[in-house]
Every structure is written in C-alpha cells, then in structure tokens.
Coordinates of C-alpha atoms and ligand atoms in Angstrom, one line a residue:
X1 CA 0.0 0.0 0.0
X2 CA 1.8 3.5 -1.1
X3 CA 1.8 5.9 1.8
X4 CA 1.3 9.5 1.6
X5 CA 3.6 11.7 0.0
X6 CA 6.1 13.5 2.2
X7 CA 4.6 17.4 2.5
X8 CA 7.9 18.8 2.2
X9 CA 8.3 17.1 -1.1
X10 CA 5.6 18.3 -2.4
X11 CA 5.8 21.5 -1.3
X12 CA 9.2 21.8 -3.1
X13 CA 7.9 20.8 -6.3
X14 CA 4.9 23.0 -6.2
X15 CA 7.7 25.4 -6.0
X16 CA 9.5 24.4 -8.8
X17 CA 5.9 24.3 -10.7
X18 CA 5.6 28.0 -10.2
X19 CA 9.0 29.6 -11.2
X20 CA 9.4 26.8 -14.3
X21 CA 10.1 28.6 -17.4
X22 CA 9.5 25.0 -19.1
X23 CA 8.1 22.0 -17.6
X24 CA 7.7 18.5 -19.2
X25 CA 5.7 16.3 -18.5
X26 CA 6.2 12.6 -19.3
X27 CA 3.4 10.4 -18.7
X28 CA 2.7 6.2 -18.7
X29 CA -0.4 3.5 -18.1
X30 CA -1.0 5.0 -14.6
X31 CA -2.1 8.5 -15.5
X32 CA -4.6 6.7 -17.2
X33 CA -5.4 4.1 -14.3
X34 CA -7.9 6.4 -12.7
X35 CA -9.8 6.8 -16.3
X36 CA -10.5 2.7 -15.4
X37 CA -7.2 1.6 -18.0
X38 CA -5.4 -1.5 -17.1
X39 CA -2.1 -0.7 -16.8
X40 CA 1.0 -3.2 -18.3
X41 CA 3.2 -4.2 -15.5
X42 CA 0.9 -3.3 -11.9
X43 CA 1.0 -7.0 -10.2
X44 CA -2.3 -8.8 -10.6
X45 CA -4.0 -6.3 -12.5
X46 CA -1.4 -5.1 -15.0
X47 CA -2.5 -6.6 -18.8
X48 CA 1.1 -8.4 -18.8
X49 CA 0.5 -10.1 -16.0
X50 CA -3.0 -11.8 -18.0
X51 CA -1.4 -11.8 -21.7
X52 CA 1.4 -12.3 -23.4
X53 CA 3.3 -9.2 -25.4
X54 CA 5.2 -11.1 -27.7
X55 CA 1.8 -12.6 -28.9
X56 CA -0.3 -9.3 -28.4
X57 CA 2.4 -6.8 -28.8
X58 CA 4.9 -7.6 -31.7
X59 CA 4.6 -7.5 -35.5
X60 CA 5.1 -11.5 -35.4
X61 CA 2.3 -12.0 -33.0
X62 CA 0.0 -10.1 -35.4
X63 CA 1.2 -11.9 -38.6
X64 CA 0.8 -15.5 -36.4
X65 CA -3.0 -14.6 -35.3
X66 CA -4.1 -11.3 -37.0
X67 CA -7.8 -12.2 -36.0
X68 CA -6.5 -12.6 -32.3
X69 CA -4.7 -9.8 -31.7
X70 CA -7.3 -7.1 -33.9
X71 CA -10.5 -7.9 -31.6
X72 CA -7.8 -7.7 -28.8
X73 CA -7.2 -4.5 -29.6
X74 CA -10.6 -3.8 -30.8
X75 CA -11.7 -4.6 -27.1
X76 CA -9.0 -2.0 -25.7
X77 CA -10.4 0.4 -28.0
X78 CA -13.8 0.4 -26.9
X79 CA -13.0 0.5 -23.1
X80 CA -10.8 3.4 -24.0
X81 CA -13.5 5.0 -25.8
X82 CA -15.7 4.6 -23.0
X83 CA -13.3 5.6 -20.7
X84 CA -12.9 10.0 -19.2
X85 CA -10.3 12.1 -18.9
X86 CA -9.6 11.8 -14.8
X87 CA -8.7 15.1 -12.8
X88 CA -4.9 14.5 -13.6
X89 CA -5.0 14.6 -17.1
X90 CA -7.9 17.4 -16.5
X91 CA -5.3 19.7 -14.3
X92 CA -2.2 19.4 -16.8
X93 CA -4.7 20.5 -19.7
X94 CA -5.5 23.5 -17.6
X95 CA -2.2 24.0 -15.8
X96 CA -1.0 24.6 -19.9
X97 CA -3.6 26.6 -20.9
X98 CA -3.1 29.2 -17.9
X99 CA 0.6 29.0 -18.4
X100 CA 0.9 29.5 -22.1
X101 CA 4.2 28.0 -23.8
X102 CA 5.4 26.4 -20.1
X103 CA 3.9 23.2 -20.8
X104 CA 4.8 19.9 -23.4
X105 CA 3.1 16.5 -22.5
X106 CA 5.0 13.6 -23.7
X107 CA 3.1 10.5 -23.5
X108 CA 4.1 6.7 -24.0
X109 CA -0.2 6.1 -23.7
X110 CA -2.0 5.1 -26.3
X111 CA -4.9 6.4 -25.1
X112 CA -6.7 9.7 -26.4
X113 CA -7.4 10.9 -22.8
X114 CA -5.0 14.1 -22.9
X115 CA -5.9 15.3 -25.5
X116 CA -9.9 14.9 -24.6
X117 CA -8.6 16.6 -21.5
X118 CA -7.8 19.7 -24.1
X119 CA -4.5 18.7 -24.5
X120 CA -4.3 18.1 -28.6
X121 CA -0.8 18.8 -29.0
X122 CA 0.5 15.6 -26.6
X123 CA 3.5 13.7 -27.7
X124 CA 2.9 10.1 -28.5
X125 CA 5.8 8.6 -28.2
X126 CA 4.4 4.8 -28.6
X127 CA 1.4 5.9 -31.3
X128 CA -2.7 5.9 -31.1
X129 CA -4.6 2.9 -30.7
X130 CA -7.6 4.6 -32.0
X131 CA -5.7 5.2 -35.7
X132 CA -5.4 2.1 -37.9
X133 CA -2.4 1.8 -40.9
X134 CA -1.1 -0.8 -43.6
X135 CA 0.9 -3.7 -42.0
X136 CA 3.3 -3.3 -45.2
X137 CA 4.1 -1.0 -47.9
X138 CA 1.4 -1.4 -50.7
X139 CA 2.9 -4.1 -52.7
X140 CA 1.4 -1.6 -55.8
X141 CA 2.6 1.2 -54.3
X142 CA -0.9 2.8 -54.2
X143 CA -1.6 5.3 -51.3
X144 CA -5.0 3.6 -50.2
X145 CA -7.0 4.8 -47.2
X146 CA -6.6 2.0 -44.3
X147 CA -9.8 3.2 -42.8
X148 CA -11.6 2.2 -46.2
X149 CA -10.7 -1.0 -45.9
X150 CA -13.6 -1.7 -43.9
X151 CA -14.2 -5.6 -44.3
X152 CA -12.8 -8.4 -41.6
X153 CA -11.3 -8.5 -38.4
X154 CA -8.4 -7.5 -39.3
X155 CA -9.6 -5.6 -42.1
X156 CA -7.4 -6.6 -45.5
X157 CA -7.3 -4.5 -49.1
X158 CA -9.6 -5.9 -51.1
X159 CA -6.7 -5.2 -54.2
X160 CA -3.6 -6.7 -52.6
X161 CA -4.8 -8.4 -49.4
X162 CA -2.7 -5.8 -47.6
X163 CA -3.6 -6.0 -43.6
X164 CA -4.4 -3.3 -41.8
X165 CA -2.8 -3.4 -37.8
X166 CA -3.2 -0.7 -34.9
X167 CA -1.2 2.5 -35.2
X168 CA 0.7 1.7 -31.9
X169 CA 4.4 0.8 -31.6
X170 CA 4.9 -2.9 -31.1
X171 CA 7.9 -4.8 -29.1
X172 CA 10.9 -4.5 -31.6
X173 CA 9.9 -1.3 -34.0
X174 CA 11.1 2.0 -34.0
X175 CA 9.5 4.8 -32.2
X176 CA 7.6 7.8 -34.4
X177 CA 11.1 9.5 -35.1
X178 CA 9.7 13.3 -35.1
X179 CA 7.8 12.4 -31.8
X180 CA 11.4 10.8 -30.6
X181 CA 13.3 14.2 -31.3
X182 CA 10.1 16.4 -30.0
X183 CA 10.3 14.2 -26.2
X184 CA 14.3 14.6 -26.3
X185 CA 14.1 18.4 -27.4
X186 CA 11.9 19.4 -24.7
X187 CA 13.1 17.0 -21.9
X188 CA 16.5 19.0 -22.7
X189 CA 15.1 22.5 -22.6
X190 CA 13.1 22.2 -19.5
X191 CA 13.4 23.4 -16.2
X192 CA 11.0 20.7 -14.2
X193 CA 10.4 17.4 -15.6
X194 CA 7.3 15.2 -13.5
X195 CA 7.5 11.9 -14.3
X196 CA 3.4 9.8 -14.1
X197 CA 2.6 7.1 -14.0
X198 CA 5.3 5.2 -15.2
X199 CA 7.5 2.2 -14.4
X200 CA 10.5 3.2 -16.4
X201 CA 11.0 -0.1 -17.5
X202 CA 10.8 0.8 -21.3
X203 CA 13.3 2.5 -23.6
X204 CA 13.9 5.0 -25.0
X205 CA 10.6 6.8 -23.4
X206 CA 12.4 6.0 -20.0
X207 CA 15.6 7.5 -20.6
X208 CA 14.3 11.1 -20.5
X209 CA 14.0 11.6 -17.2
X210 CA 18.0 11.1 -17.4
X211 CA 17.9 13.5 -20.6
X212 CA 16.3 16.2 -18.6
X213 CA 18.2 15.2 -15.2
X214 CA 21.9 15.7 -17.5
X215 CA 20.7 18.9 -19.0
X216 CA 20.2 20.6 -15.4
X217 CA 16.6 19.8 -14.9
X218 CA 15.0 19.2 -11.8
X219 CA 13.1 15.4 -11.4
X220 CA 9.9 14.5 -9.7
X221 CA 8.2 11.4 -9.8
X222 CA 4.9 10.7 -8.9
X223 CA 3.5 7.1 -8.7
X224 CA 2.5 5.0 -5.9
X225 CA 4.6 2.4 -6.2
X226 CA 8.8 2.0 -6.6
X227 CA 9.6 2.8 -10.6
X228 CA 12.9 1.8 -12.3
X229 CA 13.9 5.3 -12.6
X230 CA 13.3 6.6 -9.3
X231 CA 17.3 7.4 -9.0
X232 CA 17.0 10.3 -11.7
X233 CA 14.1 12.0 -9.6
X234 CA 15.1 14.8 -6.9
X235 CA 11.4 13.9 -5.4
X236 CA 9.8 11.1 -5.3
X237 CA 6.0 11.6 -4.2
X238 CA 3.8 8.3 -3.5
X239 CA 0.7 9.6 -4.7
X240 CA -1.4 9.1 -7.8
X241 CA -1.8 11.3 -10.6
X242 CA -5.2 12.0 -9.8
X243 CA -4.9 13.1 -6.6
X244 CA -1.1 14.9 -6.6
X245 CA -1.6 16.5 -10.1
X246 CA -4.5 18.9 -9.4
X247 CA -2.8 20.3 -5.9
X248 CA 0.8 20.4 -8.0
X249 CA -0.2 21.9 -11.0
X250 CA -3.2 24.7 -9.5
X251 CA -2.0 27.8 -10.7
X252 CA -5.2 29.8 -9.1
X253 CA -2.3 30.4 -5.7
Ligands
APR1 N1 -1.2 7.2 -10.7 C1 0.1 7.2 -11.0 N2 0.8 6.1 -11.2 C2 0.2 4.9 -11.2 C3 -1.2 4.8 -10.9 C4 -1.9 6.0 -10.7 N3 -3.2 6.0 -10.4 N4 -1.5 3.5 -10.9 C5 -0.4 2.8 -11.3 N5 0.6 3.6 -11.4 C6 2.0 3.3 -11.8 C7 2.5 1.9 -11.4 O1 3.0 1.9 -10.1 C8 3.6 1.7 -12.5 O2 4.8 2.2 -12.0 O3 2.1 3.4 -13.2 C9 3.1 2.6 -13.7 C10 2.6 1.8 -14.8 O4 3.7 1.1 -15.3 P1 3.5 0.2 -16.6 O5 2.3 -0.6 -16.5 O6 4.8 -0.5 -16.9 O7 3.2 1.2 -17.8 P2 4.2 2.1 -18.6 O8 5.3 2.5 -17.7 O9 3.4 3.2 -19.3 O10 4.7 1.1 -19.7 C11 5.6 1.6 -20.7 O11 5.4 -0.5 -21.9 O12 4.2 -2.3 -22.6 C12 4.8 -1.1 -23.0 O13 4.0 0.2 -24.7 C13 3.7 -0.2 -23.4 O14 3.7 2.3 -23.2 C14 3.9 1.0 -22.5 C15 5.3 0.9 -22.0

C-alpha cells in the first residue's frame, strides 16, 4: 500500500511548478489508471501479468493470429472509448492553458485521454490505438486509405490483401522518429520534468528523465509504487496522478 507523500516534497515541487520557465511532462499506463485503464506491468492487475506481449504486442504475434490480436485490440479500444479524462489529465490540460508556452506533455499512452482533456498537442511517443495503418508497404505502391478498408477482423485490401494493424508501436519497431526528437528536445530545454505514471522499464521513453536530469533539470516522480527510474528523480512523491496532479499543477495560488 503507497503511503502519503512527504509534505515537504511536495511542497518543493509546487515550488518548482511555479518559477518553471519550461516544464515536461512525461506520462505512462498509470495517468490513465484512474480513467478505469489497465495498466501493463501493476501485479495482478497489469495486462502483462494476463497476456502475453510477444503474442499481443509484436509485428510477429499479429502476422501469427491477425484475427486474435485485432479484436484484442478492438476490445482495448472500446474500453478506451468509454473511458474519461480523470482530474490529472484534466489539471495538466488546464495548468497549460493558464501557463501558455510552459507546458509539453510527452506521452508513451496510447490512449486519447489528454488530449480529450484539451491537450491536442500531446507527444505520443508509442502511437494511437484509436488510428489504424497498412501492415506493409502497398505491394502496388498505391496510397489507399486503411480506414476504407472496412471488411474483416483484421480488415485486408480488397486489391492486394494488404492488412491493416493498430497504429501503436509494437515490441521490436522504431518509435515515431519526429515524436522521438520532440520528447528529447523538450526534456532538454526544460526546467522541471514530473514523471506519471510510469515504471520506467521501457526505452527510449524511460531515458528522458536522465535526458532532462543531464541537462540541469530538476526530477519528480509521482507514482504510488517504486519505478525503475526513481534514482534520476530529486522527489519522489507516493501519490497518484489523480490526486497529486491537481494540488501540484493549480495555478489559481
Ligand atoms: N497514478 C500514478 N501512477 C500509477 C497509478 C496511478 N493511479 N496506478 C499505477 N501507477 C504506476 C504503477 O506503479 C507503475 O509504476 O504506473 C506505472 C505503470 O507502469 P507500466 O504498467 O509498466 O506502464 P508504462 O510505464 O506506461 O509502460 C511503458 O510498456 O508495454 C509497454 O507500450 C507499453 O507504453 C507502454 C510501455
């Protein structure tokens, strides 16, 4: 059970919050656990812990069982869509709209919840599951609309039998390469990075907390449990992003 986080710490990085010129925000499966989204690696509950992501989670898991791993995905899409915006993702939407040009979100989520927060301009560092592209290259070298390919589970091109797989970044790929160099450019320039909801156990979205750390930044973390990257943060707070967020990030002081 996470215990309370130390007032002093917080106090500190409410601090920061205020006199940061530029503050990043880097964000995992546990801002979204309050919205009612599994996270990957929480014990018991985490959707690791249930499947397996070489199966559901790698471009030869899809090939093996396309069917299996679209309604898979189909299912995490509809309890995403269902799914709201909790008061942390509500209070860094407001917290950058009352501090114009302070604020960039970086998020490895998948998940659509910032930006319903009225956060649009979110990094996704790991894609959207809610977007939908060509497994391959089109063997014609047509530019067809994946979305138009309506028919099957997963839908295929009715031309070249093309199939068409989740927009997300699997085990193995590269990350978005323009998201890549927007995380690292702003986790360089800022003056306060808070890390959410995140265990830090996946690269390269984990090493910017070292990225910011090495370019003078200050480092909070706020999660309930232990992360893997708890040695870059200069505060820790045990806390969720629901409940620290709002108290960190209220400007109206
Ligand atoms: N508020 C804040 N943090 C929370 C909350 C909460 N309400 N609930 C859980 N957490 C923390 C957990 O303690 C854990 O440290 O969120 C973290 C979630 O870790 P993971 O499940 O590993 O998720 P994440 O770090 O985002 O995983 C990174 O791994 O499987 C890939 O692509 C997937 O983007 C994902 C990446």
């Amino acid at each position: 059970m996470a215990e309370a986080p130390d007032p002093v710490a917080l106090a500190a990085v409410r601090a920061h919050v205020d006199a940061a010129r530029r503050v990043c925000v880097l964000t995992g499966a546990g801002m979204s656990a309050e919205s009612g989204i599994a996270t990957f690696r929480d014990p018991a509950t985490g959707l690791w812990s249930k499947f397996d992501p070489a199966v559901l989670a790698s471009v030869e898991g899809f090939r093996a069982q396309p069917q299996h791993v679209w309604d898979w995905y189909a299912q995490r899409r509809e309890g995403m869509r269902r799914a709201r915006p909790n008061a942390g993702h509500l209070a860094l939407a407001a917290f950058g709209r009352q501090r114009p040009g302070v604020l960039t979100v970086v998020t490895q989520n998948v998940d659509d919840l910032h930006q319903r927060a009225g956060w649009p301009e979110t990094i996704r560092l790991h894609g959207d599951i809610l977007a939908a592209r060509w497994l391959t290259p089109c063997p014609r070298g047509k530019a067809c609309d994946p979305a138009a390919a309506a028919v099957g589970r997963p839908p295929r091109c009715a031309e070249c039998g093309n199939l068409v797989r989740p927009d997300v970044v699997w085990f193995g790929e590269m990350l978005p390469e323009r998201a890549v160099d927007a995380a690292e450019h702003a986790a360089r320039r800022c003056d306060l990075m808070l890390v959410v909801g995140t265990s830090g156990a996946v690269w390269p979205a984990a090493g910017l907390a070292h990225t910011a750390r090495r370019a003078g930044a200050r480092v909070a973390i706020v999660n309930p449990d232990d992360s893997e990257i708890d040695d870059e943060a200069h505060w820790v707070l045990r806390g969720t992003a629901a409940t620290l967020l709002p108290p960190l990030l209220d400007t109206r002081r």
